[in-house]
XYZ file of N, CA, C and O in Angstrom:
548
model
N 200.056 109.335 115.703
C 200.848 110.544 115.690
C 202.282 110.183 116.079
O 202.518 109.408 116.991
N 203.200 110.776 115.419
C 204.613 110.510 115.648
C 205.037 111.096 117.004
O 204.679 112.225 117.322
N 205.798 110.357 117.824
C 206.182 110.847 119.151
C 206.984 112.150 119.091
O 206.868 112.998 119.960
N 207.800 112.332 118.077
C 208.574 113.563 117.948
C 207.687 114.773 117.710
O 207.967 115.867 118.175
N 206.599 114.547 116.987
C 205.656 115.638 116.723
C 204.994 116.097 118.015
O 204.844 117.300 118.246
N 204.585 115.132 118.855
C 203.954 115.484 120.128
C 204.911 116.275 121.002
O 204.528 117.258 121.627
N 206.165 115.843 121.031
C 207.161 116.558 121.828
C 207.354 117.985 121.305
O 207.420 118.930 122.076
N 207.420 118.147 119.987
C 207.595 119.473 119.382
C 206.409 120.372 119.695
O 206.568 121.556 120.017
N 205.213 119.802 119.604
C 204.013 120.567 119.892
C 203.999 120.994 121.354
O 203.708 122.145 121.678
N 204.314 120.101 122.258
C 204.342 120.394 123.684
C 205.398 121.460 123.982
O 205.156 122.405 124.734
N 206.569 121.325 123.372
C 207.638 122.298 123.568
C 207.205 123.687 123.081
O 207.431 124.687 123.752
N 206.568 123.747 121.928
C 206.103 125.019 121.379
C 205.043 125.649 122.279
O 205.050 126.866 122.506
N 204.140 124.847 122.809
C 203.097 125.373 123.690
C 203.694 125.939 124.967
O 203.305 127.021 125.434
N 204.653 125.242 125.538
C 205.292 125.724 126.767
C 206.098 126.990 126.486
O 206.052 127.951 127.252
N 206.812 127.021 125.387
C 207.585 128.213 125.021
C 206.668 129.411 124.831
O 206.996 130.523 125.248
N 205.513 129.209 124.225
C 204.561 130.295 124.025
C 204.073 130.842 125.351
O 203.937 132.061 125.517
N 203.833 129.983 126.312
C 203.398 130.431 127.634
C 204.446 131.302 128.310
O 204.114 132.251 129.014
N 205.706 131.006 128.086
C 206.760 131.806 128.690
C 206.996 133.112 127.946
O 207.416 134.097 128.534
N 206.730 133.151 126.670
C 206.965 134.359 125.883
C 205.881 135.402 126.072
O 206.154 136.592 126.018
N 204.650 134.998 126.277
C 203.560 135.965 126.416
C 203.741 136.906 127.603
O 203.588 138.105 127.443
N 204.068 136.422 128.786
C 204.280 137.362 129.884
C 205.449 138.307 129.626
O 205.417 139.450 130.052
N 206.478 137.849 128.922
C 207.604 138.728 128.620
C 207.177 139.899 127.742
O 207.656 141.003 127.903
N 206.271 139.658 126.807
C 205.789 140.737 125.949
C 205.042 141.778 126.777
O 205.215 142.976 126.591
N 204.206 141.333 127.699
C 203.481 142.265 128.573
C 204.462 143.037 129.450
O 204.308 144.249 129.643
N 205.458 142.356 129.962
C 206.463 143.025 130.784
C 207.253 144.033 129.957
O 207.588 145.114 130.452
N 207.520 143.711 128.703
C 208.238 144.646 127.830
C 207.412 145.909 127.621
O 207.953 147.013 127.601
N 206.091 145.759 127.474
C 205.223 146.930 127.325
C 205.279 147.798 128.571
O 205.363 149.010 128.484
N 205.211 147.148 129.736
C 205.284 147.901 130.977
C 206.609 148.635 131.097
O 206.648 149.782 131.523
N 207.696 147.971 130.717
C 209.003 148.618 130.769
C 209.060 149.812 129.822
O 209.636 150.844 130.155
N 208.464 149.664 128.639
C 208.453 150.794 127.696
C 207.702 151.984 128.277
O 208.138 153.121 128.149
N 206.574 151.710 128.907
C 205.807 152.815 129.494
C 206.548 153.455 130.654
O 206.533 154.681 130.800
N 207.195 152.652 131.471
C 207.979 153.199 132.581
C 209.109 154.061 132.032
O 209.336 155.184 132.496
N 209.804 153.570 131.013
C 210.889 154.346 130.406
C 210.349 155.615 129.751
O 210.971 156.674 129.835
N 209.202 155.512 129.100
C 208.595 156.680 128.463
C 208.237 157.724 129.513
O 208.532 158.914 129.337
N 207.621 157.285 130.603
C 207.246 158.226 131.668
C 208.473 158.856 132.315
O 208.471 160.057 132.623
N 209.520 158.064 132.498
C 210.754 158.614 133.072
C 211.358 159.664 132.143
O 211.761 160.739 132.597
N 211.432 159.355 130.873
C 211.990 160.311 129.901
C 211.131 161.577 129.853
O 211.661 162.692 129.783
N 209.820 161.413 129.917
C 208.906 162.561 129.893
C 209.160 163.457 131.109
O 209.244 164.677 130.980
N 209.266 162.853 132.282
C 209.501 163.626 133.508
C 210.855 164.334 133.475
O 211.013 165.393 134.077
N 211.821 163.750 132.773
C 213.141 164.369 132.638
C 213.199 165.351 131.465
O 214.275 165.829 131.113
N 212.054 165.607 130.862
C 211.906 166.522 129.720
C 212.706 166.063 128.503
O 213.150 166.877 127.699
N 212.864 164.773 128.356
C 213.501 164.184 127.182
C 212.372 163.721 126.261
O 212.099 162.533 126.118
N 211.715 164.682 125.629
C 210.464 164.414 124.932
C 210.649 163.564 123.678
O 209.792 162.742 123.371
N 211.740 163.728 122.989
C 211.979 162.913 121.798
C 212.138 161.449 122.184
O 211.581 160.551 121.538
N 212.879 161.203 123.238
C 213.078 159.838 123.746
C 211.746 159.257 124.236
O 211.394 158.118 123.937
N 211.006 160.043 124.995
C 209.714 159.584 125.516
C 208.773 159.253 124.370
O 208.054 158.246 124.413
N 208.788 160.065 123.352
C 207.924 159.858 122.193
C 208.192 158.507 121.543
O 207.250 157.791 121.178
N 209.447 158.147 121.416
C 209.780 156.846 120.826
C 209.195 155.697 121.640
O 208.645 154.753 121.077
N 209.301 155.782 122.951
C 208.755 154.722 123.801
C 207.224 154.711 123.769
O 206.609 153.644 123.725
N 206.603 155.885 123.819
C 205.132 155.943 123.789
C 204.587 155.370 122.482
O 203.609 154.636 122.481
N 205.221 155.714 121.367
C 204.729 155.210 120.085
C 204.823 153.694 119.998
O 203.939 153.036 119.460
N 205.902 153.121 120.536
C 206.050 151.666 120.492
C 205.060 150.970 121.425
O 204.629 149.862 121.142
N 204.713 151.604 122.512
C 203.821 150.969 123.490
C 202.348 151.185 123.174
O 201.501 150.410 123.615
N 202.023 152.195 122.390
C 200.628 152.616 122.226
C 199.703 151.521 121.698
O 198.628 151.289 122.263
N 200.058 150.843 120.634
C 199.147 149.875 120.012
C 198.737 148.758 120.956
O 197.586 148.339 120.959
N 199.654 148.291 121.753
C 199.301 147.206 122.683
C 198.540 147.735 123.886
O 197.623 147.096 124.370
N 198.928 148.889 124.364
C 198.292 149.440 125.563
C 196.833 149.769 125.300
O 195.961 149.466 126.108
N 196.549 150.368 124.160
C 195.179 150.813 123.890
C 194.194 149.651 123.804
O 193.016 149.813 124.102
N 194.668 148.474 123.422
C 193.789 147.309 123.351
C 193.514 146.725 124.725
O 192.460 146.150 124.955
N 194.473 146.839 125.622
C 194.356 146.199 126.930
C 193.692 147.083 127.975
O 192.938 146.602 128.806
N 193.992 148.366 127.976
C 193.523 149.259 129.027
C 193.181 150.614 128.404
O 194.067 151.387 128.072
N 191.901 150.876 128.265
C 191.456 152.098 127.591
C 191.979 153.367 128.282
O 192.472 154.278 127.629
N 191.887 153.415 129.601
C 192.334 154.607 130.330
C 193.833 154.840 130.128
O 194.271 155.981 129.925
N 194.611 153.779 130.170
C 196.052 153.910 129.958
C 196.342 154.312 128.512
O 197.237 155.105 128.244
N 195.568 153.795 127.578
C 195.727 154.178 126.182
C 195.463 155.661 125.970
O 196.194 156.334 125.240
N 194.437 156.181 126.628
C 194.120 157.609 126.522
C 195.237 158.448 127.142
O 195.617 159.491 126.611
N 195.790 157.982 128.250
C 196.904 158.697 128.885
C 198.115 158.729 127.956
O 198.777 159.769 127.813
N 198.388 157.622 127.282
C 199.515 157.566 126.343
C 199.263 158.515 125.168
O 200.185 159.199 124.715
N 198.039 158.585 124.698
C 197.696 159.524 123.620
C 197.993 160.954 124.053
O 198.615 161.737 123.326
N 197.549 161.316 125.256
C 197.766 162.678 125.755
C 199.258 162.964 125.927
O 199.733 164.032 125.529
N 199.990 162.021 126.497
C 201.424 162.228 126.689
C 202.137 162.353 125.341
O 203.068 163.151 125.195
N 201.701 161.583 124.352
C 202.281 161.687 123.015
C 202.021 163.080 122.442
O 202.927 163.714 121.882
N 200.810 163.559 122.611
C 200.471 164.910 122.144
C 201.333 165.958 122.839
O 201.829 166.896 122.198
N 201.533 165.792 124.138
C 202.348 166.755 124.876
C 203.802 166.723 124.404
O 204.443 167.775 124.320
N 204.302 165.551 124.086
C 205.671 165.460 123.565
C 205.791 166.251 122.265
O 206.732 167.045 122.090
N 204.851 166.043 121.354
C 204.882 166.803 120.097
C 204.735 168.300 120.374
O 205.380 169.129 119.719
N 203.898 168.653 121.335
C 203.701 170.060 121.707
C 205.022 170.676 122.178
O 205.414 171.755 121.725
N 205.701 169.985 123.083
C 206.967 170.504 123.600
C 208.070 170.515 122.545
O 209.006 171.312 122.643
N 207.964 169.644 121.556
C 208.945 169.612 120.469
C 208.578 170.578 119.333
O 209.238 170.605 118.305
N 207.503 171.348 119.531
C 207.015 172.326 118.557
C 206.646 171.703 117.220
O 206.787 172.335 116.168
N 206.172 170.482 117.254
C 205.638 169.834 116.055
C 204.111 169.956 116.135
O 203.412 169.048 116.554
N 203.622 171.126 115.764
C 202.210 171.469 115.982
C 201.262 170.664 115.107
O 200.132 170.394 115.516
N 201.702 170.269 113.944
C 200.838 169.463 113.077
C 200.536 168.115 113.721
O 199.379 167.693 113.806
N 201.563 167.449 114.203
C 201.341 166.150 114.859
C 200.676 166.317 116.219
O 199.848 165.500 116.617
N 201.038 167.368 116.930
C 200.403 167.620 118.229
C 198.899 167.790 118.054
O 198.109 167.261 118.847
N 198.492 168.503 117.016
C 197.059 168.687 116.761
C 196.360 167.343 116.591
O 195.299 167.104 117.189
N 196.936 166.476 115.794
C 196.309 165.172 115.547
C 196.166 164.379 116.839
O 195.120 163.768 117.092
N 197.187 164.383 117.688
C 197.140 163.606 118.936
C 196.243 164.271 119.978
O 195.547 163.575 120.727
N 196.233 165.608 120.029
C 195.295 166.269 120.955
C 193.850 166.019 120.523
O 192.967 165.840 121.366
N 193.603 166.000 119.227
C 192.253 165.673 118.756
C 191.824 164.279 119.237
O 190.692 164.082 119.653
N 192.746 163.323 119.142
C 192.433 161.974 119.634
C 192.130 161.991 121.122
O 191.180 161.355 121.578
N 192.951 162.690 121.884
C 192.751 162.736 123.335
C 191.397 163.360 123.678
O 190.664 162.844 124.526
N 191.058 164.449 122.997
C 189.770 165.122 123.260
C 188.622 164.233 122.812
O 187.620 164.088 123.527
N 188.748 163.618 121.648
C 187.696 162.740 121.135
C 187.454 161.544 122.059
O 186.335 161.078 122.217
N 188.530 161.071 122.696
C 188.406 159.926 123.594
C 188.113 160.355 125.039
O 188.196 159.558 125.954
N 187.780 161.633 125.213
C 187.369 162.186 126.514
C 188.465 162.096 127.573
O 188.224 161.615 128.687
N 189.649 162.587 127.233
C 190.700 162.676 128.237
C 190.160 163.504 129.396
O 189.560 164.561 129.192
N 190.333 163.051 130.642
C 189.633 163.680 131.770
C 190.063 165.105 132.117
O 189.288 165.843 132.719
N 191.259 165.508 131.752
C 191.723 166.852 132.080
C 191.302 167.822 130.975
O 191.676 167.645 129.817
N 190.545 168.878 131.317
C 190.110 169.826 130.280
C 191.257 170.568 129.603
O 191.076 171.174 128.552
N 192.453 170.502 130.170
C 193.587 171.176 129.526
C 193.900 170.582 128.163
O 194.506 171.252 127.333
N 193.472 169.359 127.910
C 193.665 168.771 126.583
C 192.953 169.626 125.535
O 193.469 169.845 124.438
N 191.771 170.135 125.890
C 191.018 171.003 124.978
C 191.765 172.325 124.791
O 191.863 172.844 123.673
N 192.315 172.861 125.879
C 193.082 174.107 125.792
C 194.304 173.936 124.892
O 194.567 174.765 124.022
N 195.045 172.853 125.089
C 196.223 172.625 124.258
C 195.844 172.390 122.796
O 196.562 172.821 121.892
N 194.713 171.741 122.576
C 194.237 171.579 121.201
C 193.961 172.948 120.589
O 194.371 173.224 119.459
N 193.307 173.822 121.341
C 193.009 175.168 120.845
C 194.294 175.930 120.522
O 194.405 176.572 119.466
N 195.270 175.863 121.419
C 196.537 176.569 121.187
C 197.264 176.012 119.962
O 197.845 176.767 119.180
N 197.202 174.710 119.798
C 197.835 174.082 118.642
C 197.138 174.500 117.352
O 197.792 174.750 116.332
N 195.820 174.609 117.404
C 195.076 175.063 116.227
C 195.466 176.493 115.853
O 195.547 176.829 114.665
N 195.721 177.336 116.841
C 196.183 178.704 116.563
C 197.531 178.648 115.843
O 197.738 179.339 114.844
N 198.446 177.819 116.343
C 199.756 177.681 115.687
C 199.610 177.191 114.255
O 200.407 177.559 113.390
N 198.596 176.367 114.003
C 198.371 175.828 112.665
C 197.445 176.707 111.829
O 196.988 176.283 110.768
N 197.180 177.905 112.326
C 196.380 178.922 111.641
C 194.963 178.452 111.312
O 194.403 178.795 110.267
N 194.380 177.706 112.209
C 192.987 177.263 112.086
C 192.187 178.007 113.155
O 191.717 177.447 114.134
N 192.040 179.291 112.935
C 191.536 180.189 113.969
C 190.073 179.949 114.336
O 189.713 180.053 115.511
N 189.224 179.643 113.379
C 187.820 179.398 113.702
C 187.666 178.154 114.576
O 186.898 178.155 115.540
N 188.389 177.096 114.229
C 188.349 175.877 115.045
C 188.936 176.148 116.431
O 188.429 175.637 117.435
N 189.998 176.946 116.467
C 190.636 177.268 117.745
C 189.657 178.022 118.645
O 189.548 177.719 119.841
N 188.929 178.964 118.086
C 187.961 179.723 118.872
C 186.889 178.804 119.454
O 186.519 178.930 120.634
N 186.433 177.861 118.660
C 185.428 176.904 119.149
C 185.996 176.077 120.305
O 185.294 175.824 121.295
N 187.262 175.678 120.202
C 187.873 174.889 121.269
C 188.143 175.740 122.522
O 187.983 175.260 123.649
N 188.520 177.020 122.334
C 188.681 177.909 123.487
C 187.344 178.089 124.211
O 187.300 178.090 125.443
N 186.278 178.237 123.445
C 184.947 178.348 124.070
C 184.578 177.070 124.821
O 184.022 177.128 125.923
N 184.883 175.940 124.206
C 184.608 174.666 124.872
C 185.409 174.559 126.169
O 184.900 174.115 127.196
N 186.662 175.011 126.126
C 187.488 174.970 127.331
C 186.911 175.879 128.415
O 186.893 175.500 129.587
N 186.432 177.060 128.032
C 185.879 177.973 129.042
C 184.617 177.399 129.680
O 184.318 177.703 130.830
N 183.890 176.541 128.953
C 182.740 175.858 129.547
C 183.198 174.766 130.510
O 182.569 174.549 131.550
N 184.270 174.069 130.163
C 184.785 172.998 131.007
C 185.523 173.514 132.232
O 185.500 172.865 133.289
N 186.166 174.661 132.101
C 186.940 175.259 133.201
C 186.601 176.734 133.304
O 187.400 177.595 132.919
N 185.416 177.078 133.792
C 184.965 178.465 133.774
C 185.809 179.396 134.630
O 185.836 180.615 134.381
N 186.518 178.893 135.624
C 187.314 179.757 136.499
C 188.715 180.026 135.964
O 189.452 180.826 136.537
N 189.094 179.379 134.886
C 190.436 179.539 134.326
C 190.449 180.754 133.401
O 189.629 180.873 132.488
N 191.396 181.650 133.618
C 191.493 182.879 132.837
C 191.942 182.617 131.394
O 191.832 183.504 130.540
N 192.445 181.415 131.094
C 192.969 181.143 129.759
C 191.887 180.904 128.715
O 192.180 180.873 127.532
N 190.646 180.724 129.144
C 189.544 180.619 128.177
C 189.256 181.996 127.592
O 189.811 182.995 128.038
N 188.383 182.089 126.576
C 188.145 183.409 125.961
C 187.432 184.371 126.887
O 186.754 184.051 127.787
């Protein structure tokens, strides 16, 4: 084997080791920025960060991926994009987001999208999950 090839291979391996942690740190920074923007009610900005972070987060940490799905749905909800909010709330509910309000928001979004029969089913489901909440049917 040529000595230059070994050096190139070694250099590439070391460079790869340094780049991998940076990618993970970049994901963490995106989530921190997304959460900060969300808390400041800058939902469009938060949405951009959540969308970029989602694919990597969902593979590494299921609970964090579900949280990002819910936050993405809430961003669309606050931006009055009910079609996209419905799709993301469906994902959150399907993946068993722990807060039953995800079901309530899905039901409300279905009403906005004029899917009244589905909305009624989700309102009933919410009233089973949160029987003391007056917002169920």
